[in-house]
């Protein structure tokens, strides 16, 4: 049994003319589309944060992952500047256990969770960001363990504003650092066109005693189109290209032979059709297809690794409001993953999910929300994923909430297949395991949201997660590794296995202050997080 304690204190001050997070006076008024039930944030029974695009523009961030650092409850572990690469964790999760979505389409890459921070979206495109703190696998399937980050772009958002809006900026600094961004937003009665570009490059700083500067060249270009085909039918389309070329030395190892360089290219395409049949019935169809190419060279003296992954994300659901106090959603999803790699081989998987969600309001004070998902994938079989949440309004300015649910995470292609396609693997290297089971977790949380005055609000959440089948690379004798023909039986390897159980207990506290001023508003956020880990295995 091992225990680890972590405490973090965050403070953010901002002067803005827009509300970055739901107003204290309207604690429950923001509708969360990530719920797929279109309920208000205070009715979900989980901690939910919603940030508007106007406020995001005023936060002094150089990239999207840099912006997420300002949000309580999210930890961003960056490697490199200006969003070169970042791992995102929530509530003590691993970087593989946070689900990132753009307009409902998965960003998480099937190769490795290290790529989940490569979000192919420009700051100028963002309408809002919805963050669900905690498990949501019943809604979204695998990877939604520590939380969900849902980015909604302007092309996929409803807005009554019309006209043309644009922005651009360029900055130059030492080490030949050049950054720039630009965006346009043009809207008429039935059409909305949004486009953006973001670029950062630098020759990089040269650490003392080193011969390789940490240079980078990062570019994101995107365009989206929203079409109102009829008063009750909307079609949205979007495409984005994200390219990255950077010095990756010591990103993944501390070896003295590490002279790593990496190039990543991601092409992200998506479409959505929303059909509002009448006041009580709505159908949504969402499709996404992404191709990611990764070229990684550890050292010029050794052959490089080249991977291409393709991911098809298809989903649809129908929402019904059966009455004033009852609504439910039925839907399904298909997730197809494919890899072509000289190191990991050529593989493909198909993942199917069926889900049912319901929200009931038995009285003006109570909100009950439940979900059930049946998930199947060839690698881990069939999993049943339930969740239930309760919200109770004690006073107009005070809510209590509770949540319990199961979550799962499937092994990625690196954990399953790394080095399995090499003709001969030297001892001491990582080796994948095609027989890995899904990680499983049970999650419980209790919390409260309160308005303490016209300028002050508070949020407090305690949570517990019991995870099993956690995946890690364990030093293993070659003779104990089954079905591996490219290893030395007398050597030892870091072999991927389901080996651990982990119990995570945590507490999150937030205090928000907002004061209206003639030129906008002053907002401050103080947050405290406490974590305790107990591991078996």
XYZ file of C-alpha atoms in Angstrom:
537
model
C 0.000 0.000 0.000
C 1.450 3.330 -1.030
C -0.012 6.734 -0.296
C 0.729 10.006 -1.995
C -0.634 13.404 -1.001
C -0.830 16.328 -3.380
C -2.006 19.863 -2.646
C -2.368 22.639 -5.207
C -3.441 26.248 -4.776
C -4.399 28.266 -7.854
C -5.244 31.944 -8.197
C -6.457 33.663 -11.334
C -7.210 37.339 -11.762
C -8.780 38.690 -14.940
C -10.303 41.900 -16.187
C -12.870 41.211 -18.854
C -16.079 42.391 -20.389
C -17.605 38.928 -20.601
C -18.418 36.192 -18.108
C -15.940 33.318 -18.428
C -17.911 31.072 -16.118
C -21.597 31.002 -15.326
C -22.639 34.014 -13.291
C -23.131 33.537 -9.603
C -26.603 35.016 -9.854
C -27.480 32.436 -12.523
C -25.794 29.383 -11.089
C -27.992 26.886 -12.930
C -28.879 28.768 -16.110
C -26.208 27.543 -18.561
C -27.431 24.692 -20.781
C -24.753 21.992 -21.147
C -24.871 20.320 -24.561
C -22.219 17.823 -23.424
C -24.910 16.152 -21.297
C -26.808 15.144 -24.497
C -29.952 15.932 -22.537
C -29.586 19.724 -22.859
C -30.064 20.253 -19.143
C -28.745 23.157 -17.119
C -25.382 22.872 -15.377
C -26.848 22.839 -11.875
C -29.194 19.969 -12.736
C -26.512 17.476 -13.792
C -25.367 16.369 -10.350
C -21.704 16.822 -11.334
C -19.310 19.755 -11.242
C -19.543 21.485 -14.626
C -17.604 24.513 -15.844
C -18.620 26.521 -18.919
C -16.345 29.171 -20.439
C -17.404 31.544 -23.210
C -15.171 32.341 -26.167
C -15.099 36.093 -25.550
C -13.594 35.565 -22.110
C -11.157 32.964 -23.408
C -9.707 35.587 -25.731
C -8.842 37.753 -22.714
C -6.951 35.094 -20.794
C -3.195 35.583 -21.366
C -2.589 32.170 -22.937
C -0.334 31.356 -25.898
C -2.089 28.076 -26.769
C -5.183 26.083 -25.878
C -3.377 23.807 -23.446
C -1.859 26.922 -21.850
C -5.374 28.296 -21.424
C -6.520 25.114 -19.670
C -3.870 25.733 -16.996
C -5.980 28.611 -15.696
C -8.921 26.335 -14.928
C -9.200 24.761 -11.464
C -9.305 20.972 -11.504
C -7.253 20.584 -14.698
C -3.545 19.787 -14.623
C -1.508 20.365 -17.779
C 1.972 18.839 -17.989
C 3.672 20.627 -20.876
C 6.719 19.536 -22.848
C 7.893 22.433 -24.952
C 6.483 25.921 -25.420
C 3.371 27.250 -27.181
C 1.542 23.917 -26.970
C 4.283 21.782 -28.549
C 3.029 18.810 -26.525
C 1.012 18.529 -23.328
C -0.545 15.816 -21.173
C -3.883 16.714 -19.575
C -5.108 15.102 -16.362
C -8.144 15.622 -14.125
C -8.895 14.339 -10.636
C -5.719 12.294 -10.388
C -6.291 10.482 -13.672
C -3.580 9.522 -16.135
C -3.247 11.498 -19.367
C -5.007 8.589 -21.112
C -8.109 9.007 -18.947
C -9.359 12.449 -20.034
C -11.629 12.643 -23.076
C -11.244 15.641 -25.400
C -14.017 16.467 -27.883
C -14.481 19.086 -30.589
C -18.174 19.565 -31.390
C -18.881 16.095 -30.033
C -16.136 14.373 -32.078
C -13.266 12.579 -30.355
C -9.828 14.169 -30.473
C -8.151 11.371 -28.466
C -5.741 9.576 -30.771
C -5.645 5.747 -30.879
C -1.822 5.735 -30.995
C -1.090 7.294 -27.597
C -2.599 9.592 -24.998
C 0.383 11.930 -25.460
C -1.374 13.145 -28.624
C -4.643 14.075 -26.885
C -3.315 17.599 -26.354
C -2.936 18.103 -30.113
C -6.284 19.849 -30.393
C -6.857 20.886 -34.039
C -8.709 24.115 -33.290
C -7.691 27.779 -33.283
C -8.529 30.144 -30.446
C -10.514 32.377 -32.825
C -12.947 29.544 -33.624
C -14.010 28.700 -30.077
C -17.536 29.606 -29.011
C -17.293 27.977 -25.576
C -15.697 25.139 -23.633
C -17.759 22.777 -21.468
C -15.878 20.796 -18.848
C -17.402 17.879 -16.968
C -15.314 17.112 -13.884
C -15.394 13.376 -13.226
C -16.498 10.220 -15.000
C -18.866 10.293 -17.997
C -18.338 6.911 -19.668
C -22.071 6.161 -19.750
C -22.441 9.133 -22.103
C -19.203 8.983 -24.080
C -17.699 5.513 -23.647
C -14.006 4.859 -23.096
C -11.466 7.417 -21.813
C -14.054 9.599 -19.975
C -12.638 8.686 -16.539
C -11.140 11.815 -14.978
C -13.284 14.212 -16.968
C -14.425 15.513 -20.350
C -13.249 18.661 -22.142
C -15.770 19.591 -24.834
C -14.809 22.413 -27.223
C -17.694 23.901 -29.226
C -16.695 25.919 -32.282
C -18.661 28.876 -33.624
C -19.605 27.059 -36.833
C -21.432 24.414 -34.763
C -23.023 26.865 -32.306
C -26.353 28.680 -32.540
C -26.117 32.473 -32.590
C -28.422 35.349 -33.505
C -25.576 37.802 -34.167
C -25.080 38.822 -37.787
C -22.268 40.544 -39.632
C -18.530 40.184 -40.120
C -15.974 40.029 -37.331
C -12.233 39.543 -37.641
C -9.054 39.577 -35.597
C -5.325 39.193 -36.183
C -2.102 39.547 -34.237
C 1.623 38.929 -34.737
C 4.381 38.789 -32.121
C 8.138 38.465 -32.403
C 10.693 37.678 -29.711
C 14.112 36.303 -28.889
C 15.483 33.088 -30.397
C 13.751 34.095 -33.664
C 10.384 33.350 -32.066
C 7.432 34.280 -34.265
C 3.795 33.761 -33.312
C 0.639 34.873 -35.027
C -3.058 34.186 -35.304
C -6.004 35.392 -37.339
C -9.686 34.583 -37.574
C -12.904 35.642 -39.268
C -16.546 35.068 -38.349
C -19.170 35.950 -40.960
C -22.841 35.294 -40.269
C -26.041 35.914 -42.218
C -29.597 34.695 -41.652
C -28.886 31.144 -42.859
C -25.114 30.844 -43.030
C -22.126 31.140 -40.732
C -18.546 30.926 -41.973
C -15.707 30.713 -39.453
C -12.008 30.326 -40.227
C -8.823 30.623 -38.238
C -5.068 30.183 -38.426
C -2.539 29.897 -35.615
C 1.236 29.645 -35.950
C 4.248 29.538 -33.644
C 7.868 28.917 -34.510
C 11.229 29.425 -32.854
C 14.858 28.447 -33.229
C 14.567 27.578 -29.546
C 16.688 28.189 -26.498
C 19.951 26.312 -26.106
C 20.421 24.889 -22.591
C 23.864 25.346 -21.083
C 26.147 22.486 -22.047
C 23.774 21.261 -24.766
C 24.257 21.296 -28.529
C 20.616 21.008 -29.622
C 18.220 23.954 -29.246
C 14.579 23.210 -28.433
C 13.176 24.505 -31.713
C 9.581 24.095 -32.883
C 7.308 24.916 -35.810
C 3.562 24.611 -35.111
C 0.665 25.521 -37.411
C -3.105 25.039 -37.210
C -5.442 26.036 -40.048
C -9.201 25.456 -39.834
C -12.480 26.458 -41.445
C -16.078 25.711 -40.487
C -19.448 26.267 -42.103
C -22.897 26.334 -40.511
C -25.934 26.138 -42.794
C -29.542 26.625 -41.715
C -31.168 24.327 -44.292
C -34.626 24.933 -42.828
C -36.007 26.639 -39.709
C -35.613 23.344 -37.837
C -32.643 21.751 -39.660
C -29.004 22.803 -39.342
C -25.948 21.306 -41.057
C -22.437 22.062 -39.791
C -19.140 21.162 -41.468
C -15.547 21.725 -40.402
C -12.028 20.746 -41.417
C -8.708 21.438 -39.679
C -5.052 20.709 -40.383
C -2.546 20.678 -37.520
C 1.196 20.251 -38.194
C 4.035 20.067 -35.654
C 7.791 19.737 -36.109
C 9.871 19.916 -32.937
C 12.883 18.804 -30.953
C 11.529 16.017 -28.716
C 14.700 15.329 -26.750
C 13.884 13.997 -23.267
C 10.132 14.136 -23.966
C 9.810 10.379 -23.432
C 13.170 9.191 -22.015
C 16.169 10.419 -20.002
C 18.643 8.398 -22.056
C 21.952 10.067 -22.934
C 21.430 8.702 -26.455
C 18.184 10.654 -26.788
C 18.447 13.067 -29.738
C 14.763 12.775 -30.565
C 12.980 14.701 -33.270
C 9.289 14.372 -34.112
C 6.910 15.498 -36.831
C 3.144 15.114 -36.378
C 0.474 15.915 -38.947
C -3.228 15.647 -38.128
C -6.124 16.192 -40.514
C -9.439 16.472 -38.664
C -12.818 16.494 -40.442
C -16.292 16.607 -38.953
C -19.960 17.077 -39.780
C -23.172 17.340 -37.782
C -26.859 17.424 -38.671
C -29.386 18.680 -36.142
C -33.104 18.195 -36.802
C -35.575 19.752 -34.366
C -38.750 17.833 -35.242
C -40.908 19.816 -32.825
C -40.720 21.164 -29.282
C -40.324 17.671 -27.824
C -38.239 15.744 -30.369
C -34.715 16.360 -31.653
C -32.326 14.161 -33.662
C -28.589 14.712 -34.014
C -26.134 12.888 -36.266
C -22.395 13.484 -35.820
C -19.487 12.176 -37.900
C -15.761 12.690 -37.541
C -12.731 11.337 -39.373
C -9.132 12.071 -38.473
C -5.811 10.962 -39.904
C -2.635 11.379 -37.860
C 0.864 10.778 -39.207
C 3.748 10.609 -36.742
C 7.441 10.347 -37.620
C 9.722 9.870 -34.636
C 13.519 9.617 -34.732
C 15.141 8.750 -31.409
C 18.705 9.056 -32.666
C 20.094 9.443 -36.211
C 22.123 6.273 -35.603
C 18.917 4.192 -35.337
C 15.965 3.703 -37.715
C 12.977 5.945 -37.062
C 9.380 5.008 -36.290
C 6.597 5.950 -38.679
C 2.925 5.617 -37.751
C -0.316 6.529 -39.470
C -3.557 6.227 -37.525
C -7.083 6.694 -38.810
C -10.155 7.100 -36.644
C -13.797 7.147 -37.711
C -16.283 8.420 -35.120
C -19.975 7.985 -35.987
C -22.777 8.657 -33.529
C -26.402 9.612 -33.425
C -29.059 10.174 -30.806
C -32.674 11.178 -30.433
C -33.809 13.351 -27.532
C -37.404 13.288 -26.317
C -39.073 15.600 -23.832
C -41.889 13.420 -22.557
C -43.285 16.166 -20.352
C -42.372 19.216 -18.373
C -40.246 17.179 -15.973
C -39.091 14.160 -18.015
C -36.653 13.927 -20.905
C -34.541 11.093 -22.221
C -32.057 10.356 -24.996
C -31.415 7.151 -26.923
C -28.390 6.745 -29.166
C -25.528 4.723 -30.535
C -21.921 5.105 -31.583
C -19.351 3.372 -33.769
C -15.635 4.053 -33.315
C -13.275 2.571 -35.888
C -9.513 2.719 -35.284
C -6.692 1.726 -37.604
C -2.885 1.890 -37.509
C -0.111 1.327 -40.036
C 3.306 1.306 -38.379
C 6.777 -0.120 -38.940
C 7.117 -0.559 -35.162
C 3.605 -1.537 -34.047
C 2.399 -3.281 -37.204
C -0.911 -2.905 -39.024
C -4.060 -3.325 -36.925
C -7.660 -2.210 -36.753
C -10.415 -2.342 -34.152
C -14.128 -1.619 -34.120
C -15.929 -0.321 -31.048
C -19.723 -0.205 -30.710
C -21.808 1.526 -28.074
C -25.510 1.872 -27.287
C -26.642 4.325 -24.625
C -29.785 5.546 -22.891
C -29.926 8.714 -20.780
C -32.774 10.117 -18.715
C -33.457 13.228 -16.665
C -36.382 13.476 -14.260
C -37.442 16.465 -12.177
C -39.961 15.122 -9.635
C -40.236 18.576 -8.051
C -38.814 22.031 -8.449
C -36.031 21.160 -6.014
C -34.988 17.673 -7.150
C -33.204 16.601 -10.348
C -32.386 12.957 -11.078
C -30.229 11.958 -14.043
C -29.168 8.473 -15.080
C -27.413 6.742 -17.926
C -26.663 3.227 -19.112
C -24.227 2.270 -21.868
C -23.390 -1.065 -23.468
C -19.890 -0.958 -24.970
C -18.232 -3.666 -27.062
C -14.777 -3.902 -28.562
C -12.943 -6.966 -29.827
C -9.955 -6.410 -27.514
C -11.806 -6.194 -24.185
C -15.226 -7.675 -24.937
C -18.495 -6.203 -23.673
C -18.826 -3.768 -20.783
C -21.950 -2.394 -19.089
C -21.456 1.182 -17.891
C -24.095 2.779 -15.604
C -24.195 6.156 -13.875
C -26.652 8.068 -11.666
C -26.615 11.625 -10.352
C -28.833 13.641 -8.001
C -29.135 17.385 -7.505
C -31.174 19.032 -4.741
C -31.850 22.758 -4.421
C -31.854 23.439 -0.691
C -32.258 27.190 -1.206
C -32.444 29.337 -4.341
C -28.714 29.988 -3.934
C -27.626 26.565 -2.617
C -27.500 23.154 -4.298
C -26.323 19.756 -3.093
C -25.297 17.116 -5.641
C -24.178 13.524 -5.779
C -22.912 11.141 -8.460
C -22.029 7.456 -8.807
C -20.946 5.689 -11.960
C -18.639 3.295 -13.727
C -15.988 4.225 -16.282
C -13.674 2.321 -18.627
C -10.583 2.928 -20.729
C -9.366 0.781 -23.607
C -5.647 0.249 -24.171
C -4.202 2.300 -27.028
C -2.134 0.941 -29.916
C 1.140 1.768 -28.149
C 0.206 -0.229 -25.049
C -0.948 -3.145 -27.188
C 1.643 -3.276 -29.931
C 4.778 -1.193 -29.284
C 7.875 -2.985 -30.665
C 5.869 -6.095 -31.612
C 6.637 -5.606 -35.329
C 10.398 -5.253 -34.957
C 12.449 -8.255 -36.164
C 14.556 -8.394 -32.997
C 14.036 -6.459 -29.775
C 16.978 -5.841 -27.469
C 16.443 -6.314 -23.703
C 15.380 -3.283 -21.695
C 12.934 -2.003 -24.322
C 9.147 -1.568 -24.058
C 6.942 -4.328 -25.464
C 3.200 -4.160 -26.076
C 0.581 -6.688 -25.020
C -2.309 -7.397 -27.437
C -4.280 -9.157 -24.668
C -4.719 -6.153 -22.359
C -8.110 -5.768 -20.701
C -9.938 -2.472 -20.339
C -9.206 -0.387 -17.252
C -12.303 -0.262 -15.033
C -13.275 2.295 -12.396
C -16.117 2.986 -9.982
C -16.584 6.663 -9.163
C -18.508 8.437 -6.387
C -18.723 12.156 -5.628
C -20.621 14.551 -3.366
C -20.617 18.313 -3.701
C -22.307 21.644 -3.236
C -22.598 24.908 -5.186
C -23.510 28.110 -3.370
C -24.011 31.803 -4.083
C -22.562 33.678 -1.100
C -23.457 37.161 -2.287
C -23.805 39.345 -5.373
C -20.085 38.993 -6.140
C -19.098 35.662 -4.581
C -19.793 31.968 -5.243
C -18.299 28.752 -3.879
C -18.038 25.147 -5.075
C -16.941 22.147 -3.016
C -16.622 18.542 -4.232
C -15.329 15.375 -2.604
C -14.770 12.286 -4.748
C -13.530 8.701 -4.651
C -12.442 6.411 -7.505
C -11.558 2.720 -7.283
C -9.756 1.593 -10.437
C -8.764 -1.940 -11.444
C -6.825 -3.454 -14.358
C -4.637 -0.350 -14.597
C -2.106 -0.665 -17.405
C 1.612 -0.162 -16.893
C 4.894 -1.359 -18.381
C 6.454 -3.813 -15.919
C 9.982 -5.242 -15.986
C 9.404 -8.879 -16.994
C 11.626 -11.855 -17.812
C 11.512 -12.674 -21.512
C 10.711 -16.306 -20.719
C 7.514 -15.134 -18.963
C 6.183 -13.142 -21.929
C 3.727 -15.197 -24.016
C 3.512 -15.252 -27.824
C 6.499 -12.941 -28.400
C 8.870 -14.230 -31.092
C 11.189 -11.223 -31.407
C 12.679 -11.183 -27.889
C 15.540 -12.822 -26.005
C 14.047 -15.282 -23.461
C 16.991 -14.670 -21.127
C 16.569 -10.879 -21.188
C 14.149 -8.579 -19.397
C 11.650 -6.188 -20.985
C 9.143 -3.563 -19.908
C 5.997 -5.518 -20.811
C 2.541 -3.879 -20.787
C 0.237 -5.560 -18.254
C -2.974 -5.083 -16.272
C -1.290 -5.067 -12.889
C -2.600 -2.479 -10.499
C -5.530 -1.304 -8.441
C -5.660 2.336 -7.447
C -7.895 4.121 -4.969
C -8.078 7.880 -5.452
C -9.677 10.176 -2.886
C -9.869 13.874 -3.583
C -11.283 17.219 -2.588
C -11.799 20.253 -4.832
C -12.707 23.687 -3.488
C -13.265 26.846 -5.533
C -14.063 30.397 -4.532
C -15.038 32.837 -7.285
C -15.266 36.612 -7.048
C -16.725 38.885 -9.727
C -17.137 42.636 -9.487
C -18.817 44.632 -12.228
C -16.854 47.705 -13.327
C -17.615 50.479 -15.782
C -15.004 49.090 -18.212
C -15.989 45.451 -17.764
C -15.563 43.218 -14.741
C -12.877 42.043 -12.359
C -12.891 38.312 -11.711
C -10.718 36.269 -9.358
C -10.710 32.531 -8.736
C -8.991 30.733 -5.873
C -8.937 26.938 -5.888
C -7.559 24.196 -3.672
C -7.138 20.530 -4.577
C -6.185 17.628 -2.321
C -5.473 14.102 -3.594
C -4.687 10.827 -1.870
C -3.572 7.727 -3.792
C -3.533 4.185 -2.419
C -2.212 1.534 -4.807
C -2.291 -2.250 -4.716
C -0.389 -4.336 -7.221
